[in-house]
mmCIF file of C-alpha atoms in Angstrom:
data_model
loop_
_atom_site.group_PDB
_atom_site.id
_atom_site.type_symbol
_atom_site.label_atom_id
_atom_site.label_comp_id
_atom_site.label_asym_id
_atom_site.label_seq_id
_atom_site.Cartn_x
_atom_site.Cartn_y
_atom_site.Cartn_z
ATOM 1 C CA LEU A 10 -12.635 -16.574 -82.816
ATOM 2 C CA GLN A 11 -13.921 -16.341 -79.075
ATOM 3 C CA LEU A 12 -11.724 -13.999 -76.790
ATOM 4 C CA THR A 13 -11.913 -14.898 -73.078
ATOM 5 C CA ILE A 14 -11.960 -10.902 -72.390
ATOM 6 C CA ASP A 15 -14.750 -10.426 -70.404
ATOM 7 C CA GLY A 16 -15.554 -6.025 -73.027
ATOM 8 C CA LYS A 17 -17.094 -4.792 -68.817
ATOM 9 C CA LEU A 18 -13.586 -5.379 -66.815
ATOM 10 C CA GLN A 19 -11.201 -4.527 -69.573
ATOM 11 C CA GLY A 20 -14.022 -0.772 -69.851
ATOM 12 C CA VAL A 21 -13.219 -0.544 -66.128
ATOM 13 C CA ALA A 22 -9.284 -1.630 -65.807
ATOM 14 C CA TYR A 23 -9.142 0.910 -69.134
ATOM 15 C CA ALA A 24 -10.624 4.383 -67.894
ATOM 16 C CA TRP A 25 -8.640 3.753 -64.598
ATOM 17 C CA VAL A 26 -5.028 3.621 -65.716
ATOM 18 C CA ALA A 27 -5.983 5.903 -68.802
ATOM 19 C CA GLY A 28 -3.748 9.221 -68.558
ATOM 20 C CA LYS A 29 -1.319 6.563 -67.170
ATOM 21 C CA LYS A 30 1.577 4.353 -67.249
ATOM 22 C CA ALA A 31 0.216 1.683 -66.527
ATOM 23 C CA GLY A 32 -0.099 -1.863 -67.480
ATOM 24 C CA VAL A 33 -2.517 -4.179 -66.838
ATOM 25 C CA ILE A 34 -3.474 -8.277 -65.794
ATOM 26 C CA VAL A 35 -6.955 -9.869 -64.637
ATOM 27 C CA SER A 36 -7.198 -13.632 -64.756
ATOM 28 C CA ASP A 37 -9.189 -16.241 -63.943
ATOM 29 C CA PRO A 38 -6.999 -19.148 -61.607
ATOM 30 C CA ARG A 39 -8.395 -21.913 -62.429
ATOM 31 C CA ASN A 40 -7.785 -21.881 -65.599
ATOM 32 C CA GLY A 41 -5.570 -19.603 -66.682
ATOM 33 C CA GLU A 42 -8.633 -17.586 -69.225
ATOM 34 C CA VAL A 43 -7.107 -13.583 -69.129
ATOM 35 C CA LEU A 44 -9.916 -11.543 -68.313
ATOM 36 C CA ALA A 45 -8.483 -8.325 -69.541
ATOM 37 C CA LEU A 46 -4.980 -7.268 -71.006
ATOM 38 C CA VAL A 47 -4.740 -3.287 -70.191
ATOM 39 C CA SER A 48 -1.628 -1.541 -71.051
ATOM 40 C CA SER A 49 -1.845 2.147 -71.197
ATOM 41 C CA PRO A 50 -0.991 4.807 -73.074
ATOM 42 C CA SER A 51 -2.664 3.087 -76.166
ATOM 43 C CA PHE A 52 -4.407 3.823 -79.333
ATOM 44 C CA ASP A 53 -7.255 4.552 -81.806
ATOM 45 C CA PRO A 54 -6.692 1.353 -84.355
ATOM 46 C CA ASP A 55 -8.011 3.113 -87.305
ATOM 47 C CA ASP A 56 -5.494 5.110 -86.473
ATOM 48 C CA VAL A 57 -2.509 3.601 -87.858
ATOM 49 C CA SER A 58 -3.058 3.157 -91.619
ATOM 50 C CA THR A 59 -3.469 7.153 -91.440
ATOM 51 C CA LYS A 60 -0.865 7.915 -88.116
ATOM 52 C CA TYR A 61 1.764 5.095 -87.677
ATOM 53 C CA GLU A 62 4.406 7.498 -87.943
ATOM 54 C CA VAL A 63 3.016 9.969 -85.453
ATOM 55 C CA LEU A 64 1.808 7.446 -83.339
ATOM 56 C CA ARG A 65 5.433 5.161 -82.864
ATOM 57 C CA ALA A 66 7.461 8.679 -82.614
ATOM 58 C CA LYS A 67 5.578 9.301 -79.185
ATOM 59 C CA ALA A 68 7.491 9.734 -76.060
ATOM 60 C CA ASP A 69 5.274 7.611 -74.264
ATOM 61 C CA LEU A 70 4.923 4.429 -76.042
ATOM 62 C CA PRO A 71 1.461 4.281 -77.073
ATOM 63 C CA PHE A 72 2.265 0.312 -79.084
ATOM 64 C CA PHE A 73 4.351 -0.760 -76.251
ATOM 65 C CA ASN A 74 2.520 -3.410 -74.634
ATOM 66 C CA ARG A 75 3.882 -2.901 -70.718
ATOM 67 C CA ALA A 76 0.700 -5.596 -69.495
ATOM 68 C CA MET A 77 3.101 -8.697 -71.097
ATOM 69 C CA GLY A 78 6.295 -6.953 -72.802
ATOM 70 C CA GLY A 79 7.143 -4.516 -69.919
ATOM 71 C CA VAL A 80 9.272 -5.388 -67.302
ATOM 72 C CA TYR A 81 10.020 -4.143 -63.465
ATOM 73 C CA PRO A 82 11.487 -4.966 -60.831
ATOM 74 C CA PRO A 83 8.255 -6.549 -58.474
ATOM 75 C CA GLY A 84 8.341 -5.079 -55.321
ATOM 76 C CA SER A 85 7.304 -5.941 -51.940
ATOM 77 C CA THR A 86 4.211 -8.674 -54.180
ATOM 78 C CA PHE A 87 8.205 -10.575 -54.280
ATOM 79 C CA LYS A 88 7.924 -11.745 -50.876
ATOM 80 C CA MET A 89 5.690 -14.456 -51.388
ATOM 81 C CA VAL A 90 8.047 -16.579 -53.755
ATOM 82 C CA THR A 91 10.617 -15.638 -50.814
ATOM 83 C CA THR A 92 8.317 -17.230 -47.934
ATOM 84 C CA LEU A 93 8.204 -20.280 -50.113
ATOM 85 C CA ALA A 94 11.424 -20.424 -50.554
ATOM 86 C CA ALA A 95 12.501 -20.463 -47.647
ATOM 87 C CA LEU A 96 9.153 -22.670 -45.915
ATOM 88 C CA GLU A 97 9.053 -25.065 -48.799
ATOM 89 C CA SER A 98 13.500 -25.626 -48.751
ATOM 90 C CA GLY A 99 13.110 -26.324 -44.921
ATOM 91 C CA ARG A 100 15.279 -23.745 -44.504
ATOM 92 C CA VAL A 101 13.621 -21.255 -41.873
ATOM 93 C CA LYS A 102 10.500 -22.452 -39.739
ATOM 94 C CA ARG A 103 7.126 -21.589 -40.057
ATOM 95 C CA ASP A 104 7.136 -20.399 -35.801
ATOM 96 C CA PHE A 105 10.087 -18.766 -37.284
ATOM 97 C CA VAL A 106 10.503 -15.103 -34.960
ATOM 98 C CA PHE A 107 12.319 -11.645 -36.025
ATOM 99 C CA ASN A 108 12.438 -8.191 -33.686
ATOM 100 C CA ASP A 109 11.566 -5.616 -37.023
ATOM 101 C CA GLN A 110 14.197 -2.881 -34.784
ATOM 102 C CA GLY A 111 13.995 -0.381 -38.136
ATOM 103 C CA VAL A 112 17.044 -0.663 -39.912
ATOM 104 C CA ILE A 113 20.013 -3.811 -40.698
ATOM 105 C CA ARG A 114 23.574 -3.233 -40.042
ATOM 106 C CA VAL A 115 26.003 -4.850 -41.581
ATOM 107 C CA GLY A 116 29.977 -3.532 -41.131
ATOM 108 C CA SER A 117 29.227 -0.073 -42.701
ATOM 109 C CA PHE A 118 25.557 -0.713 -44.520
ATOM 110 C CA SER A 119 22.683 -0.135 -43.550
ATOM 111 C CA TYR A 120 19.537 -1.932 -45.109
ATOM 112 C CA SER A 121 16.350 -0.279 -43.656
ATOM 113 C CA ASN A 122 12.431 -1.077 -43.271
ATOM 114 C CA LEU A 123 10.398 1.282 -45.082
ATOM 115 C CA TYR A 124 7.915 2.812 -42.247
ATOM 116 C CA PHE A 125 11.694 3.342 -40.317
ATOM 117 C CA THR A 126 12.504 5.504 -43.164
ATOM 118 C CA LYS A 127 8.958 6.908 -43.551
ATOM 119 C CA ARG A 128 8.084 7.977 -40.116
ATOM 120 C CA GLY A 129 10.768 6.179 -38.062
ATOM 121 C CA GLY A 130 8.517 3.511 -36.856
ATOM 122 C CA VAL A 131 9.641 0.071 -35.680
ATOM 123 C CA GLU A 132 7.261 -3.868 -36.832
ATOM 124 C CA GLY A 133 8.288 -5.332 -32.519
ATOM 125 C CA VAL A 134 8.346 -9.111 -32.911
ATOM 126 C CA LEU A 135 6.086 -10.738 -36.422
ATOM 127 C CA GLY A 136 6.521 -14.004 -37.802
ATOM 128 C CA PHE A 137 5.898 -14.568 -41.807
ATOM 129 C CA ALA A 138 1.919 -14.110 -42.268
ATOM 130 C CA ARG A 139 2.014 -10.784 -40.146
ATOM 131 C CA ALA A 140 5.664 -10.271 -41.821
ATOM 132 C CA LEU A 141 3.370 -9.751 -45.440
ATOM 133 C CA THR A 142 0.689 -8.209 -44.235
ATOM 134 C CA ARG A 143 3.036 -4.404 -42.373
ATOM 135 C CA SER A 144 5.550 -5.566 -45.690
ATOM 136 C CA THR A 145 7.864 -5.449 -43.614
ATOM 137 C CA ASP A 146 11.727 -5.811 -44.925
ATOM 138 C CA THR A 147 13.730 -6.172 -42.033
ATOM 139 C CA PHE A 148 11.859 -9.694 -42.047
ATOM 140 C CA PHE A 149 12.491 -10.998 -45.258
ATOM 141 C CA TYR A 150 16.215 -9.608 -45.251
ATOM 142 C CA LYS A 151 16.961 -11.687 -42.699
ATOM 143 C CA VAL A 152 14.345 -14.323 -43.967
ATOM 144 C CA GLY A 153 16.477 -14.514 -47.246
ATOM 145 C CA GLU A 154 19.939 -14.198 -44.970
ATOM 146 C CA LEU A 155 19.144 -17.749 -43.856
ATOM 147 C CA THR A 156 17.589 -19.170 -46.601
ATOM 148 C CA GLY A 157 19.979 -17.562 -48.982
ATOM 149 C CA PRO A 158 19.985 -16.741 -52.671
ATOM 150 C CA VAL A 159 20.094 -19.923 -55.116
ATOM 151 C CA GLU A 160 16.912 -20.747 -53.302
ATOM 152 C CA ILE A 161 14.635 -17.711 -54.331
ATOM 153 C CA THR A 162 16.220 -17.869 -57.667
ATOM 154 C CA ASP A 163 15.194 -21.533 -58.981
ATOM 155 C CA TRP A 164 11.735 -20.151 -56.362
ATOM 156 C CA ALA A 165 11.431 -17.712 -58.406
ATOM 157 C CA LYS A 166 11.355 -19.737 -62.134
ATOM 158 C CA LYS A 167 9.058 -22.371 -60.182
ATOM 159 C CA MET A 168 7.125 -19.785 -59.773
ATOM 160 C CA GLY A 169 7.177 -18.518 -63.800
ATOM 161 C CA LEU A 170 9.256 -15.287 -63.084
ATOM 162 C CA GLY A 171 12.507 -15.213 -65.849
ATOM 163 C CA GLU A 172 10.861 -17.363 -69.060
ATOM 164 C CA LYS A 173 7.698 -16.556 -70.874
ATOM 165 C CA THR A 174 4.317 -17.394 -69.759
ATOM 166 C CA GLY A 175 3.057 -19.129 -73.289
ATOM 167 C CA ILE A 176 0.639 -16.083 -73.185
ATOM 168 C CA ASP A 177 -1.301 -17.437 -77.216
ATOM 169 C CA LEU A 178 -0.116 -12.852 -78.275
ATOM 170 C CA PRO A 179 3.388 -11.931 -80.516
ATOM 171 C CA GLY A 180 5.368 -9.949 -77.936
ATOM 172 C CA GLU A 181 5.631 -11.177 -74.981
ATOM 173 C CA VAL A 182 9.281 -10.612 -72.673
ATOM 174 C CA ALA A 183 11.031 -13.269 -70.486
ATOM 175 C CA GLY A 184 11.594 -11.054 -67.242
ATOM 176 C CA LEU A 185 14.971 -11.962 -65.495
ATOM 177 C CA VAL A 186 15.665 -13.667 -62.059
ATOM 178 C CA PRO A 187 19.127 -12.937 -61.390
ATOM 179 C CA ASP A 188 21.515 -15.408 -60.867
ATOM 180 C CA PRO A 189 23.719 -15.873 -58.015
ATOM 181 C CA GLY A 190 26.473 -17.538 -59.086
ATOM 182 C CA SER A 191 27.281 -15.260 -62.457
ATOM 183 C CA LYS A 192 28.838 -11.716 -59.729
ATOM 184 C CA ARG A 193 29.892 -11.413 -57.442
ATOM 185 C CA TRP A 194 27.276 -11.985 -54.511
ATOM 186 C CA TYR A 195 27.024 -10.205 -51.341
ATOM 187 C CA LEU A 196 25.297 -10.498 -48.649
ATOM 188 C CA GLY A 197 23.442 -6.933 -49.610
ATOM 189 C CA ASN A 198 22.643 -8.660 -52.948
ATOM 190 C CA THR A 199 20.802 -11.287 -51.236
ATOM 191 C CA TYR A 200 19.093 -8.454 -49.090
ATOM 192 C CA HIS A 201 17.765 -6.980 -52.258
ATOM 193 C CA LEU A 202 16.812 -9.781 -54.227
ATOM 194 C CA ALA A 203 14.278 -10.983 -51.015
ATOM 195 C CA ILE A 204 12.258 -7.790 -50.913
ATOM 196 C CA GLY A 205 12.359 -7.643 -55.160
ATOM 197 C CA GLN A 206 14.752 -6.043 -56.264
ATOM 198 C CA GLU A 207 18.366 -6.598 -57.330
ATOM 199 C CA ASP A 208 18.050 -7.733 -60.931
ATOM 200 C CA LEU A 209 15.226 -8.920 -60.582
ATOM 201 C CA LEU A 210 12.941 -7.777 -63.704
ATOM 202 C CA ALA A 211 8.994 -9.780 -64.648
ATOM 203 C CA THR A 212 5.750 -8.646 -66.468
ATOM 204 C CA PRO A 213 2.947 -7.907 -65.034
ATOM 205 C CA LEU A 214 1.642 -11.212 -66.822
ATOM 206 C CA GLN A 215 4.722 -13.112 -64.525
ATOM 207 C CA ILE A 216 3.311 -11.478 -61.363
ATOM 208 C CA ASN A 217 -0.184 -12.402 -62.459
ATOM 209 C CA LEU A 218 0.925 -16.171 -62.959
ATOM 210 C CA MET A 219 2.632 -16.352 -59.498
ATOM 211 C CA THR A 220 -0.822 -14.746 -57.643
ATOM 212 C CA ASN A 221 -2.269 -17.371 -59.798
ATOM 213 C CA ILE A 222 -0.195 -20.336 -58.884
ATOM 214 C CA ILE A 223 -0.594 -19.274 -54.888
ATOM 215 C CA ALA A 224 -4.206 -18.858 -55.334
ATOM 216 C CA SER A 225 -5.323 -22.190 -56.706
ATOM 217 C CA GLY A 226 -2.981 -24.003 -54.069
ATOM 218 C CA GLY A 227 -0.232 -24.400 -57.032
ATOM 219 C CA LYS A 228 -2.107 -25.304 -59.880
ATOM 220 C CA LYS A 229 -0.182 -23.282 -62.806
ATOM 221 C CA CYS A 230 -1.811 -22.477 -65.703
ATOM 222 C CA LYS A 231 -0.752 -21.610 -68.925
ATOM 223 C CA PRO A 232 -2.933 -17.475 -69.743
ATOM 224 C CA HIS A 233 -4.284 -17.575 -73.055
ATOM 225 C CA LEU A 234 -7.523 -15.322 -74.596
ATOM 226 C CA ASN A 235 -8.379 -17.342 -77.337
ATOM 227 C CA LYS A 236 -11.545 -19.372 -75.552
ATOM 228 C CA MET A 237 -11.132 -22.620 -77.799
ATOM 229 C CA LEU A 238 -7.468 -23.636 -76.667
ATOM 230 C CA ASP A 239 -7.075 -26.366 -73.998
ATOM 231 C CA ILE A 240 -6.294 -25.418 -70.583
ATOM 232 C CA GLN A 241 -3.000 -26.397 -70.198
ATOM 233 C CA CYS A 242 -1.669 -27.149 -65.717
ATOM 234 C CA SER A 243 1.177 -27.608 -64.667
ATOM 235 C CA VAL A 244 1.711 -28.621 -60.557
ATOM 236 C CA VAL A 245 3.896 -26.303 -58.082
ATOM 237 C CA ASN A 246 3.830 -28.440 -55.783
ATOM 238 C CA ILE A 247 3.325 -26.215 -52.286
ATOM 239 C CA SER A 248 2.693 -26.858 -48.986
ATOM 240 C CA GLU A 249 -0.923 -26.196 -47.416
ATOM 241 C CA GLU A 250 0.748 -24.899 -44.130
ATOM 242 C CA THR A 251 2.797 -23.054 -46.363
ATOM 243 C CA LEU A 252 -0.198 -21.232 -48.585
ATOM 244 C CA ASP A 253 -1.607 -20.950 -45.765
ATOM 245 C CA ILE A 254 0.339 -18.346 -44.149
ATOM 246 C CA ILE A 255 0.848 -17.116 -47.499
ATOM 247 C CA GLU A 256 -3.261 -16.446 -47.972
ATOM 248 C CA ARG A 257 -3.049 -15.164 -44.763
ATOM 249 C CA GLY A 258 -0.532 -12.469 -45.132
ATOM 250 C CA MET A 259 -2.474 -11.211 -48.067
ATOM 251 C CA VAL A 260 -5.588 -11.391 -46.485
ATOM 252 C CA GLY A 261 -3.971 -8.756 -44.065
ATOM 253 C CA ALA A 262 -2.421 -6.936 -46.046
ATOM 254 C CA CYS A 263 -5.967 -5.707 -48.103
ATOM 255 C CA SER A 264 -7.223 -5.733 -43.859
ATOM 256 C CA ASN A 265 -6.573 -3.234 -41.125
ATOM 257 C CA GLY A 266 -3.254 -3.077 -40.194
ATOM 258 C CA GLY A 267 -2.274 -3.696 -43.486
ATOM 259 C CA THR A 268 -0.595 -2.012 -46.160
ATOM 260 C CA SER A 269 -3.642 -2.016 -48.932
ATOM 261 C CA PHE A 270 -5.728 0.709 -47.346
ATOM 262 C CA VAL A 271 -8.598 1.335 -49.705
ATOM 263 C CA MET A 272 -9.067 -2.948 -49.197
ATOM 264 C CA PHE A 273 -9.484 -2.196 -45.883
ATOM 265 C CA ASP A 274 -13.925 -1.478 -45.743
ATOM 266 C CA TRP A 275 -14.782 -4.031 -47.759
ATOM 267 C CA ASN A 276 -12.688 -6.816 -45.923
ATOM 268 C CA GLU A 277 -13.441 -5.926 -42.387
ATOM 269 C CA ALA A 278 -17.187 -6.379 -43.720
ATOM 270 C CA ALA A 279 -16.061 -9.396 -45.567
ATOM 271 C CA LYS A 280 -15.109 -11.089 -42.774
ATOM 272 C CA SER A 281 -18.291 -10.879 -40.859
ATOM 273 C CA GLY A 282 -19.685 -11.674 -43.223
ATOM 274 C CA LEU A 283 -21.453 -8.508 -44.535
ATOM 275 C CA SER A 284 -23.327 -7.682 -47.637
ATOM 276 C CA HIS A 285 -21.944 -3.848 -47.291
ATOM 277 C CA SER A 286 -19.377 -1.962 -45.916
ATOM 278 C CA ALA A 287 -18.822 1.903 -45.784
ATOM 279 C CA PHE A 288 -18.353 2.541 -49.133
ATOM 280 C CA ALA A 289 -19.059 -1.242 -50.754
ATOM 281 C CA LYS A 290 -22.870 -3.144 -50.860
ATOM 282 C CA ALA A 291 -23.059 -5.740 -52.831
ATOM 283 C CA THR A 292 -26.134 -7.494 -54.083
ATOM 284 C CA LEU A 293 -28.914 -8.064 -51.182
ATOM 285 C CA GLY A 294 -28.209 -11.206 -49.515
ATOM 286 C CA THR A 295 -25.288 -11.379 -50.640
ATOM 287 C CA ALA A 296 -21.974 -11.319 -48.976
ATOM 288 C CA LEU A 297 -18.905 -8.852 -49.818
ATOM 289 C CA PRO A 298 -15.834 -11.968 -50.929
ATOM 290 C CA LEU A 299 -12.170 -11.384 -49.116
ATOM 291 C CA VAL A 300 -10.091 -9.783 -50.880
ATOM 292 C CA ALA A 301 -6.394 -11.669 -50.980
ATOM 293 C CA CYS A 302 -4.135 -8.706 -51.283
ATOM 294 C CA LYS A 303 0.250 -8.234 -51.931
ATOM 295 C CA THR A 304 0.694 -4.532 -52.587
ATOM 296 C CA GLY A 305 4.543 -3.969 -53.708
ATOM 297 C CA THR A 306 6.642 -0.272 -53.814
ATOM 298 C CA ALA A 307 9.524 -1.196 -56.612
ATOM 299 C CA GLU A 308 12.494 1.381 -56.891
ATOM 300 C CA TYR A 309 14.586 2.073 -59.839
ATOM 301 C CA VAL A 310 15.999 4.491 -60.853
ATOM 302 C CA ALA A 311 14.490 7.357 -63.687
ATOM 303 C CA GLU A 312 16.037 8.238 -66.414
ATOM 304 C CA ASN A 313 16.790 12.856 -64.472
ATOM 305 C CA GLY A 314 19.248 10.178 -62.101
ATOM 306 C CA LYS A 315 16.716 10.629 -59.462
ATOM 307 C CA ILE A 316 14.840 6.788 -57.678
ATOM 308 C CA LYS A 317 11.243 7.269 -58.996
ATOM 309 C CA THR A 318 9.004 3.554 -57.849
ATOM 310 C CA HIS A 319 6.794 1.598 -59.419
ATOM 311 C CA GLY A 320 3.397 1.268 -57.609
ATOM 312 C CA TRP A 321 1.918 -2.493 -58.119
ATOM 313 C CA LEU A 322 -0.541 -4.420 -56.624
ATOM 314 C CA THR A 323 -1.653 -8.601 -56.989
ATOM 315 C CA ALA A 324 -4.819 -9.823 -55.646
ATOM 316 C CA TYR A 325 -7.148 -12.759 -56.201
ATOM 317 C CA ALA A 326 -10.312 -13.533 -55.092
ATOM 318 C CA PRO A 327 -12.480 -14.584 -53.352
ATOM 319 C CA ALA A 328 -9.802 -15.545 -50.143
ATOM 320 C CA ASP A 329 -10.699 -19.827 -49.875
ATOM 321 C CA ASN A 330 -12.294 -19.482 -53.711
ATOM 322 C CA PRO A 331 -10.912 -17.428 -56.146
ATOM 323 C CA VAL A 332 -11.912 -17.450 -59.028
ATOM 324 C CA ILE A 333 -10.153 -13.711 -60.273
ATOM 325 C CA SER A 334 -7.253 -12.311 -59.578
ATOM 326 C CA ALA A 335 -6.023 -8.887 -61.102
ATOM 327 C CA THR A 336 -2.695 -6.945 -60.716
ATOM 328 C CA VAL A 337 -1.603 -4.034 -61.459
ATOM 329 C CA VAL A 338 1.371 -2.180 -62.186
ATOM 330 C CA ILE A 339 1.936 2.064 -62.189
ATOM 331 C CA GLU A 340 5.197 3.002 -63.506
ATOM 332 C CA GLY A 341 6.709 5.559 -61.485
ATOM 333 C CA GLY A 342 2.662 5.969 -59.701
ATOM 334 C CA GLY A 343 4.392 5.772 -56.390
ATOM 335 C CA GLU A 344 3.321 3.690 -53.723
ATOM 336 C CA GLY A 345 0.924 0.543 -55.269
ATOM 337 C CA SER A 346 -1.025 1.402 -52.271
ATOM 338 C CA ASN A 347 -1.957 4.461 -53.447
ATOM 339 C CA VAL A 348 -2.306 3.896 -57.056
ATOM 340 C CA ALA A 349 -2.734 0.187 -57.911
ATOM 341 C CA ALA A 350 -5.126 -0.365 -55.202
ATOM 342 C CA PRO A 351 -8.063 1.597 -55.994
ATOM 343 C CA VAL A 352 -8.020 -0.127 -59.790
ATOM 344 C CA VAL A 353 -7.702 -3.691 -58.605
ATOM 345 C CA ARG A 354 -10.905 -2.320 -56.559
ATOM 346 C CA LYS A 355 -12.600 -0.827 -59.163
ATOM 347 C CA ILE A 356 -11.917 -3.906 -61.146
ATOM 348 C CA PHE A 357 -13.206 -6.166 -57.896
ATOM 349 C CA ALA A 358 -15.824 -4.133 -57.578
ATOM 350 C CA LYS A 359 -16.786 -4.896 -61.224
ATOM 351 C CA TYR A 360 -16.683 -8.495 -61.592
ATOM 352 C CA PHE A 361 -18.742 -9.313 -58.140
ATOM 353 C CA GLY A 362 -21.356 -6.993 -58.300
ATOM 354 C CA VAL A 363 -20.595 -4.623 -55.659
ATOM 355 C CA GLU A 364 -21.554 -0.805 -55.671
ATOM 356 C CA ASP A 365 -18.493 0.660 -54.466
ATOM 357 C CA THR A 366 -18.923 4.206 -53.331
ATOM 358 C CA TYR A 367 -15.260 4.812 -51.893
ATOM 359 C CA PRO A 368 -13.457 8.487 -52.292
ATOM 360 C CA TYR A 369 -10.485 7.107 -53.919
ATOM 361 C CA GLY A 370 -10.319 11.949 -55.015
ATOM 362 C CA ALA A 371 -8.702 11.778 -51.419
ATOM 363 C CA ILE A 372 -6.095 9.185 -51.958
ATOM 364 C CA ARG A 373 -2.780 11.483 -52.745
ATOM 365 C CA GLY A 374 -2.026 10.468 -56.855
ATOM 366 C CA GLN A 375 -5.595 9.867 -57.524
ATOM 367 C CA GLY A 376 -6.463 13.565 -58.347
ATOM 368 C CA GLU A 377 -3.302 14.014 -59.851
#
């Protein structure tokens, strides 16, 4: 049996989520080959025969495969789906702009942007690409309203959510795409759906597949670990104009002014064709690859009743000719830019042979 797994990438991914509850998927968007699949915490297979009952009783569930069996609200990683639904359905024009004032009010209800909630800031007038770069909730509330929940959920299913991917391992779950017709549905439900909340649940594997479809221009390849299996791909019809908007938004998210600050130095150097940045150095004569990414910070109600967040980052590189994608979720970890983005950066650094000296210890949540 020959696996698609890259042992070095697997090792880096596992080392960088050690001590956390996390799921990591790394794959090749061109063919669906899984290069790394990590669930943390895990266990030593040698201990199963002698310590099975102890392992099974652990509160952090080492036997639970979070990468393909854990379901989480995808948060802002889902905004690419909302963009696809809006533009490909024709419900919203590509040149649509919205003036963000931090909050949208519907009757007695208020729906705010995270930037406004945290710092009282507003984004002003912005279009699709900039809204993805800045992850502006109010923009996507309005886009969701104009598009409608049926189109959004239909596109979620086209992009692989709500059903098993068919990976060649047992234990995968289907997640959940809500049915707007199954309950009393209000505008607020559409708002929450448009930013990846509501009753929406996805596995890291599904978000990685969604990312691969975008990265490959609409190619939807079944993820697999057995190198000897035939590659199985289908096509999701997406216009080049829409893909270009999403790519520009995702490249922006990893660049100055975006949401994934861990990648700023890397991407700004890559845009200039440089082989080095402040904290990254590629092989001599090789430019740093431009990275396209999307952060996600997804709210959920913890066991103690408090609102906590899962931290997401999903990304691919090089942006103009992707050969690798990575999706990371840190369960209850906080903001994706703080906890998930560093893992993706280390994975890409290993894959592309980049010397990485980023000061990770200074990031909130990394040294705790």
